[in-house]
């Protein structure tokens, strides 16, 4: 039963690279084909009524809950803006990545990414070497940081819906998360320090973002975000 899921993940990873034209126009059909490979054997083995009940149960109790959570975090966090210009020094970048990684398990990787990606991009928009910043942002804020609670990572949320204790991952993999996160952050800081020193000998690029006072906009969305988090905790 896991092979169709593995095939779907492999298609998502390789499709845009190896056959991007086909993937761009038919990715929905490809995904439906992999789903059919899971449902059809289920129907043949256990009967159509049982298969239909399993699919319906998955859609209503897991998929819809998962989509609603992502939609809520995405829309609410998208209305929160850390405005103002922050200068992207290695220590500042590392600090933003650390804050984002810590936030990811509280407001989700989606929420943390939506709030911090814009100030992160603005902070480094005048640097000649800045591609690595986004790459490590994806590693730390959008992935590793969300590994401690069901709010942080979609697979963990699905496990929570299936009865896994809310704080199971916090209790069992906190040391591993701290080790991996700390290691990745250290690698980023080393790379950023080297590139920042190399930039010192290059012509200065005019900062496209004017210097303004750093402030947080969209404070009205914070109670909504707290409400989403509270609703999940109360259902634990």
mmCIF file of C-alpha atoms in Angstrom:
data_model
loop_
_atom_site.group_PDB
_atom_site.id
_atom_site.type_symbol
_atom_site.label_atom_id
_atom_site.label_comp_id
_atom_site.label_asym_id
_atom_site.label_seq_id
_atom_site.Cartn_x
_atom_site.Cartn_y
_atom_site.Cartn_z
ATOM 1 C CA UNK A 1 0.000 0.000 0.000
ATOM 2 C CA UNK A 2 2.935 2.345 0.461
ATOM 3 C CA UNK A 3 4.219 1.979 -3.104
ATOM 4 C CA UNK A 4 1.673 4.358 -4.715
ATOM 5 C CA UNK A 5 2.499 7.003 -2.103
ATOM 6 C CA UNK A 6 6.208 6.544 -2.760
ATOM 7 C CA UNK A 7 5.522 6.806 -6.486
ATOM 8 C CA UNK A 8 3.569 10.031 -5.957
ATOM 9 C CA UNK A 9 6.399 11.578 -3.934
ATOM 10 C CA UNK A 10 8.913 10.483 -6.563
ATOM 11 C CA UNK A 11 6.779 12.041 -9.296
ATOM 12 C CA UNK A 12 6.525 15.318 -7.381
ATOM 13 C CA UNK A 13 10.301 15.353 -6.884
ATOM 14 C CA UNK A 14 11.352 14.403 -10.419
ATOM 15 C CA UNK A 15 8.418 15.464 -12.603
ATOM 16 C CA UNK A 16 9.173 19.205 -12.787
ATOM 17 C CA UNK A 17 12.819 18.406 -13.591
ATOM 18 C CA UNK A 18 12.655 15.466 -15.997
ATOM 19 C CA UNK A 19 9.371 16.034 -17.862
ATOM 20 C CA UNK A 20 8.222 19.497 -16.839
ATOM 21 C CA UNK A 21 5.912 20.103 -19.819
ATOM 22 C CA UNK A 22 4.004 16.878 -19.181
ATOM 23 C CA UNK A 23 3.954 17.530 -15.442
ATOM 24 C CA UNK A 24 2.747 21.106 -15.866
ATOM 25 C CA UNK A 25 -0.313 20.086 -17.900
ATOM 26 C CA UNK A 26 -1.148 16.698 -16.377
ATOM 27 C CA UNK A 27 0.065 16.653 -12.775
ATOM 28 C CA UNK A 28 -3.518 16.228 -11.520
ATOM 29 C CA UNK A 29 -4.050 13.162 -13.699
ATOM 30 C CA UNK A 30 -0.715 11.698 -12.613
ATOM 31 C CA UNK A 31 -1.627 12.186 -8.944
ATOM 32 C CA UNK A 32 -5.072 10.653 -9.549
ATOM 33 C CA UNK A 33 -3.410 7.677 -11.238
ATOM 34 C CA UNK A 34 -1.229 7.006 -8.207
ATOM 35 C CA UNK A 35 -4.278 7.356 -5.953
ATOM 36 C CA UNK A 36 -6.180 4.848 -8.107
ATOM 37 C CA UNK A 37 -3.326 2.359 -7.717
ATOM 38 C CA UNK A 38 -3.979 2.453 -3.973
ATOM 39 C CA UNK A 39 -7.793 2.431 -4.094
ATOM 40 C CA UNK A 40 -8.364 -0.210 -6.792
ATOM 41 C CA UNK A 41 -6.437 -3.018 -5.012
ATOM 42 C CA UNK A 42 -8.261 -2.072 -1.815
ATOM 43 C CA UNK A 43 -11.615 -2.405 -3.571
ATOM 44 C CA UNK A 44 -10.626 -5.746 -5.147
ATOM 45 C CA UNK A 45 -9.379 -7.167 -1.851
ATOM 46 C CA UNK A 46 -12.034 -5.902 0.570
ATOM 47 C CA UNK A 47 -14.911 -4.927 -1.702
ATOM 48 C CA UNK A 48 -16.137 -1.658 -3.126
ATOM 49 C CA UNK A 49 -18.274 -0.639 -0.067
ATOM 50 C CA UNK A 50 -15.330 -1.057 2.303
ATOM 51 C CA UNK A 51 -12.998 0.817 -0.030
ATOM 52 C CA UNK A 52 -15.519 3.622 -0.471
ATOM 53 C CA UNK A 53 -15.979 3.905 3.279
ATOM 54 C CA UNK A 54 -12.211 4.080 3.824
ATOM 55 C CA UNK A 55 -11.772 6.777 1.166
ATOM 56 C CA UNK A 56 -14.683 8.817 2.537
ATOM 57 C CA UNK A 57 -13.389 8.500 6.088
ATOM 58 C CA UNK A 58 -9.934 9.663 4.994
ATOM 59 C CA UNK A 59 -11.346 12.649 3.104
ATOM 60 C CA UNK A 60 -13.648 13.851 5.872
ATOM 61 C CA UNK A 61 -11.677 13.147 9.041
ATOM 62 C CA UNK A 62 -8.074 13.561 7.897
ATOM 63 C CA UNK A 63 -7.736 15.400 4.592
ATOM 64 C CA UNK A 64 -10.315 18.105 5.330
ATOM 65 C CA UNK A 65 -8.924 18.709 8.837
ATOM 66 C CA UNK A 66 -5.436 18.929 7.391
ATOM 67 C CA UNK A 67 -6.481 21.387 4.647
ATOM 68 C CA UNK A 68 -8.493 23.546 7.056
ATOM 69 C CA UNK A 69 -5.512 23.838 9.413
ATOM 70 C CA UNK A 70 -3.134 24.782 6.589
ATOM 71 C CA UNK A 71 -5.648 27.257 5.155
ATOM 72 C CA UNK A 72 -6.152 28.893 8.557
ATOM 73 C CA UNK A 73 -2.432 29.205 9.289
ATOM 74 C CA UNK A 74 -1.656 30.429 5.766
ATOM 75 C CA UNK A 75 -4.340 33.117 5.623
ATOM 76 C CA UNK A 76 -3.928 34.375 9.189
ATOM 77 C CA UNK A 77 -0.117 34.425 9.105
ATOM 78 C CA UNK A 78 -0.171 36.067 5.672
ATOM 79 C CA UNK A 79 -1.794 39.099 7.299
ATOM 80 C CA UNK A 80 1.028 39.501 9.819
ATOM 81 C CA UNK A 81 3.941 41.527 8.474
ATOM 82 C CA UNK A 82 7.271 42.285 10.087
ATOM 83 C CA UNK A 83 7.824 45.621 8.346
ATOM 84 C CA UNK A 84 10.955 47.726 8.169
ATOM 85 C CA UNK A 85 14.419 47.070 6.832
ATOM 86 C CA UNK A 86 16.710 44.634 8.627
ATOM 87 C CA UNK A 87 20.297 44.443 7.379
ATOM 88 C CA UNK A 88 21.261 40.872 6.527
ATOM 89 C CA UNK A 89 24.494 40.309 8.417
ATOM 90 C CA UNK A 90 25.442 36.702 9.232
ATOM 91 C CA UNK A 91 24.408 37.046 12.881
ATOM 92 C CA UNK A 92 21.129 38.763 11.978
ATOM 93 C CA UNK A 93 20.302 36.075 9.430
ATOM 94 C CA UNK A 94 21.137 33.323 11.894
ATOM 95 C CA UNK A 95 18.945 35.024 14.496
ATOM 96 C CA UNK A 96 15.987 35.222 12.113
ATOM 97 C CA UNK A 97 16.424 31.557 11.174
ATOM 98 C CA UNK A 98 16.561 30.579 14.846
ATOM 99 C CA UNK A 99 13.403 32.566 15.639
ATOM 100 C CA UNK A 100 11.638 31.027 12.647
ATOM 101 C CA UNK A 101 12.662 27.503 13.629
ATOM 102 C CA UNK A 102 11.356 28.040 17.176
ATOM 103 C CA UNK A 103 8.097 29.529 15.903
ATOM 104 C CA UNK A 104 7.542 26.693 13.417
ATOM 105 C CA UNK A 105 6.477 24.182 16.071
ATOM 106 C CA UNK A 106 4.145 26.748 17.680
ATOM 107 C CA UNK A 107 2.378 28.332 14.696
ATOM 108 C CA UNK A 108 3.321 25.753 12.074
ATOM 109 C CA UNK A 109 5.957 25.788 9.357
ATOM 110 C CA UNK A 110 3.412 27.485 7.092
ATOM 111 C CA UNK A 111 2.745 30.280 9.592
ATOM 112 C CA UNK A 112 6.393 30.834 10.474
ATOM 113 C CA UNK A 113 7.432 30.841 6.822
ATOM 114 C CA UNK A 114 4.718 33.317 5.851
ATOM 115 C CA UNK A 115 5.701 35.740 8.622
ATOM 116 C CA UNK A 116 9.492 35.611 8.233
ATOM 117 C CA UNK A 117 10.209 34.995 4.538
ATOM 118 C CA UNK A 118 9.453 38.611 3.556
ATOM 119 C CA UNK A 119 11.740 40.282 6.127
ATOM 120 C CA UNK A 120 14.388 37.662 5.328
ATOM 121 C CA UNK A 121 14.298 38.518 1.628
ATOM 122 C CA UNK A 122 14.322 42.265 2.291
ATOM 123 C CA UNK A 123 17.243 41.947 4.695
ATOM 124 C CA UNK A 124 19.408 40.362 2.010
ATOM 125 C CA UNK A 125 18.124 42.014 -1.160
ATOM 126 C CA UNK A 126 21.291 44.113 -1.590
ATOM 127 C CA UNK A 127 23.756 41.238 -1.180
ATOM 128 C CA UNK A 128 25.441 39.721 -4.248
ATOM 129 C CA UNK A 129 25.386 36.263 -2.647
ATOM 130 C CA UNK A 130 22.002 35.566 -1.100
ATOM 131 C CA UNK A 131 20.603 32.390 -2.679
ATOM 132 C CA UNK A 132 21.849 30.261 0.228
ATOM 133 C CA UNK A 133 19.691 32.275 2.648
ATOM 134 C CA UNK A 134 16.453 30.997 1.129
ATOM 135 C CA UNK A 135 17.788 27.432 0.907
ATOM 136 C CA UNK A 136 18.624 27.316 4.611
ATOM 137 C CA UNK A 137 15.358 29.110 5.417
ATOM 138 C CA UNK A 138 13.535 26.179 3.798
ATOM 139 C CA UNK A 139 15.674 23.687 5.727
ATOM 140 C CA UNK A 140 15.275 25.282 9.157
ATOM 141 C CA UNK A 141 11.988 27.190 9.222
ATOM 142 C CA UNK A 142 9.908 25.269 6.697
ATOM 143 C CA UNK A 143 11.049 21.786 7.702
ATOM 144 C CA UNK A 144 13.248 21.062 10.737
ATOM 145 C CA UNK A 145 11.628 23.651 12.986
ATOM 146 C CA UNK A 146 8.198 22.071 12.708
ATOM 147 C CA UNK A 147 9.179 18.625 13.946
ATOM 148 C CA UNK A 148 8.209 19.026 17.605
ATOM 149 C CA UNK A 149 4.396 19.322 17.505
ATOM 150 C CA UNK A 150 1.493 18.365 15.222
ATOM 151 C CA UNK A 151 1.025 22.077 14.532
ATOM 152 C CA UNK A 152 4.440 22.193 12.953
ATOM 153 C CA UNK A 153 4.353 19.454 10.349
ATOM 154 C CA UNK A 154 1.454 17.998 8.303
ATOM 155 C CA UNK A 155 2.442 14.308 8.767
ATOM 156 C CA UNK A 156 2.599 14.860 12.524
ATOM 157 C CA UNK A 157 -0.851 16.452 12.411
ATOM 158 C CA UNK A 158 -2.212 13.400 10.576
ATOM 159 C CA UNK A 159 -0.666 11.231 13.298
ATOM 160 C CA UNK A 160 -2.342 13.432 15.922
ATOM 161 C CA UNK A 161 -5.681 12.909 14.167
ATOM 162 C CA UNK A 162 -5.071 9.160 14.379
ATOM 163 C CA UNK A 163 -4.561 9.283 18.147
ATOM 164 C CA UNK A 164 -0.852 10.037 18.654
ATOM 165 C CA UNK A 165 -0.339 12.194 21.752
ATOM 166 C CA UNK A 166 0.135 15.895 20.953
ATOM 167 C CA UNK A 167 3.446 16.149 22.801
ATOM 168 C CA UNK A 168 4.828 12.727 21.777
ATOM 169 C CA UNK A 169 7.341 14.197 19.338
ATOM 170 C CA UNK A 170 8.287 16.961 21.779
ATOM 171 C CA UNK A 171 9.174 14.377 24.409
ATOM 172 C CA UNK A 172 10.882 11.831 22.162
ATOM 173 C CA UNK A 173 12.787 13.762 19.490
ATOM 174 C CA UNK A 174 13.645 17.085 21.137
ATOM 175 C CA UNK A 175 17.377 16.205 21.464
ATOM 176 C CA UNK A 176 17.519 15.032 17.838
ATOM 177 C CA UNK A 177 15.778 18.185 16.621
ATOM 178 C CA UNK A 178 18.122 20.424 18.616
ATOM 179 C CA UNK A 179 21.151 18.561 17.257
ATOM 180 C CA UNK A 180 20.061 18.652 13.606
ATOM 181 C CA UNK A 181 18.785 22.221 13.812
ATOM 182 C CA UNK A 182 21.921 23.420 15.575
ATOM 183 C CA UNK A 183 24.157 21.653 13.048
ATOM 184 C CA UNK A 184 22.335 23.120 10.040
ATOM 185 C CA UNK A 185 22.333 26.580 11.626
ATOM 186 C CA UNK A 186 26.084 26.318 12.282
ATOM 187 C CA UNK A 187 26.722 25.306 8.666
ATOM 188 C CA UNK A 188 24.641 28.268 7.488
ATOM 189 C CA UNK A 189 26.507 30.687 9.724
ATOM 190 C CA UNK A 190 29.879 29.426 8.465
ATOM 191 C CA UNK A 191 28.810 29.772 4.811
ATOM 192 C CA UNK A 192 27.266 33.189 5.376
ATOM 193 C CA UNK A 193 30.365 34.479 7.141
ATOM 194 C CA UNK A 194 32.590 33.392 4.226
ATOM 195 C CA UNK A 195 30.281 34.940 1.623
ATOM 196 C CA UNK A 196 29.806 38.124 3.652
ATOM 197 C CA UNK A 197 33.577 38.634 3.819
ATOM 198 C CA UNK A 198 33.859 37.955 0.078
ATOM 199 C CA UNK A 199 31.199 40.591 -0.606
ATOM 200 C CA UNK A 200 33.326 43.241 1.119
ATOM 201 C CA UNK A 201 35.601 43.442 -1.934
ATOM 202 C CA UNK A 202 32.774 43.753 -4.454
ATOM 203 C CA UNK A 203 31.030 46.944 -5.640
ATOM 204 C CA UNK A 204 28.192 47.957 -3.345
ATOM 205 C CA UNK A 205 24.648 47.241 -4.540
ATOM 206 C CA UNK A 206 22.105 49.943 -3.776
ATOM 207 C CA UNK A 207 19.625 48.730 -1.209
ATOM 208 C CA UNK A 208 16.218 48.594 -2.971
ATOM 209 C CA UNK A 209 14.442 48.624 0.379
ATOM 210 C CA UNK A 210 14.452 52.014 2.161
ATOM 211 C CA UNK A 211 15.512 52.046 5.804
ATOM 212 C CA UNK A 212 12.435 52.311 7.997
ATOM 213 C CA UNK A 213 11.688 51.494 11.593
ATOM 214 C CA UNK A 214 11.096 47.790 12.250
ATOM 215 C CA UNK A 215 7.553 47.153 13.432
ATOM 216 C CA UNK A 216 4.968 44.407 13.414
ATOM 217 C CA UNK A 217 1.813 44.959 11.384
ATOM 218 C CA UNK A 218 -1.371 42.920 11.461
ATOM 219 C CA UNK A 219 -1.564 42.616 15.236
ATOM 220 C CA UNK A 220 -5.305 41.977 14.928
ATOM 221 C CA UNK A 221 -4.451 38.589 13.435
ATOM 222 C CA UNK A 222 -2.550 37.432 16.527
ATOM 223 C CA UNK A 223 -5.732 36.535 18.515
ATOM 224 C CA UNK A 224 -6.964 34.572 15.473
ATOM 225 C CA UNK A 225 -3.674 32.698 15.327
ATOM 226 C CA UNK A 226 -3.875 32.000 19.051
ATOM 227 C CA UNK A 227 -7.435 30.747 18.538
ATOM 228 C CA UNK A 228 -6.325 28.193 15.940
ATOM 229 C CA UNK A 229 -3.527 26.955 18.200
ATOM 230 C CA UNK A 230 -5.875 26.835 21.201
ATOM 231 C CA UNK A 231 -8.489 24.864 19.276
ATOM 232 C CA UNK A 232 -5.918 22.205 18.389
ATOM 233 C CA UNK A 233 -4.628 22.034 21.968
ATOM 234 C CA UNK A 234 -8.141 21.743 23.413
ATOM 235 C CA UNK A 235 -8.878 18.827 21.101
ATOM 236 C CA UNK A 236 -5.757 16.964 22.264
#
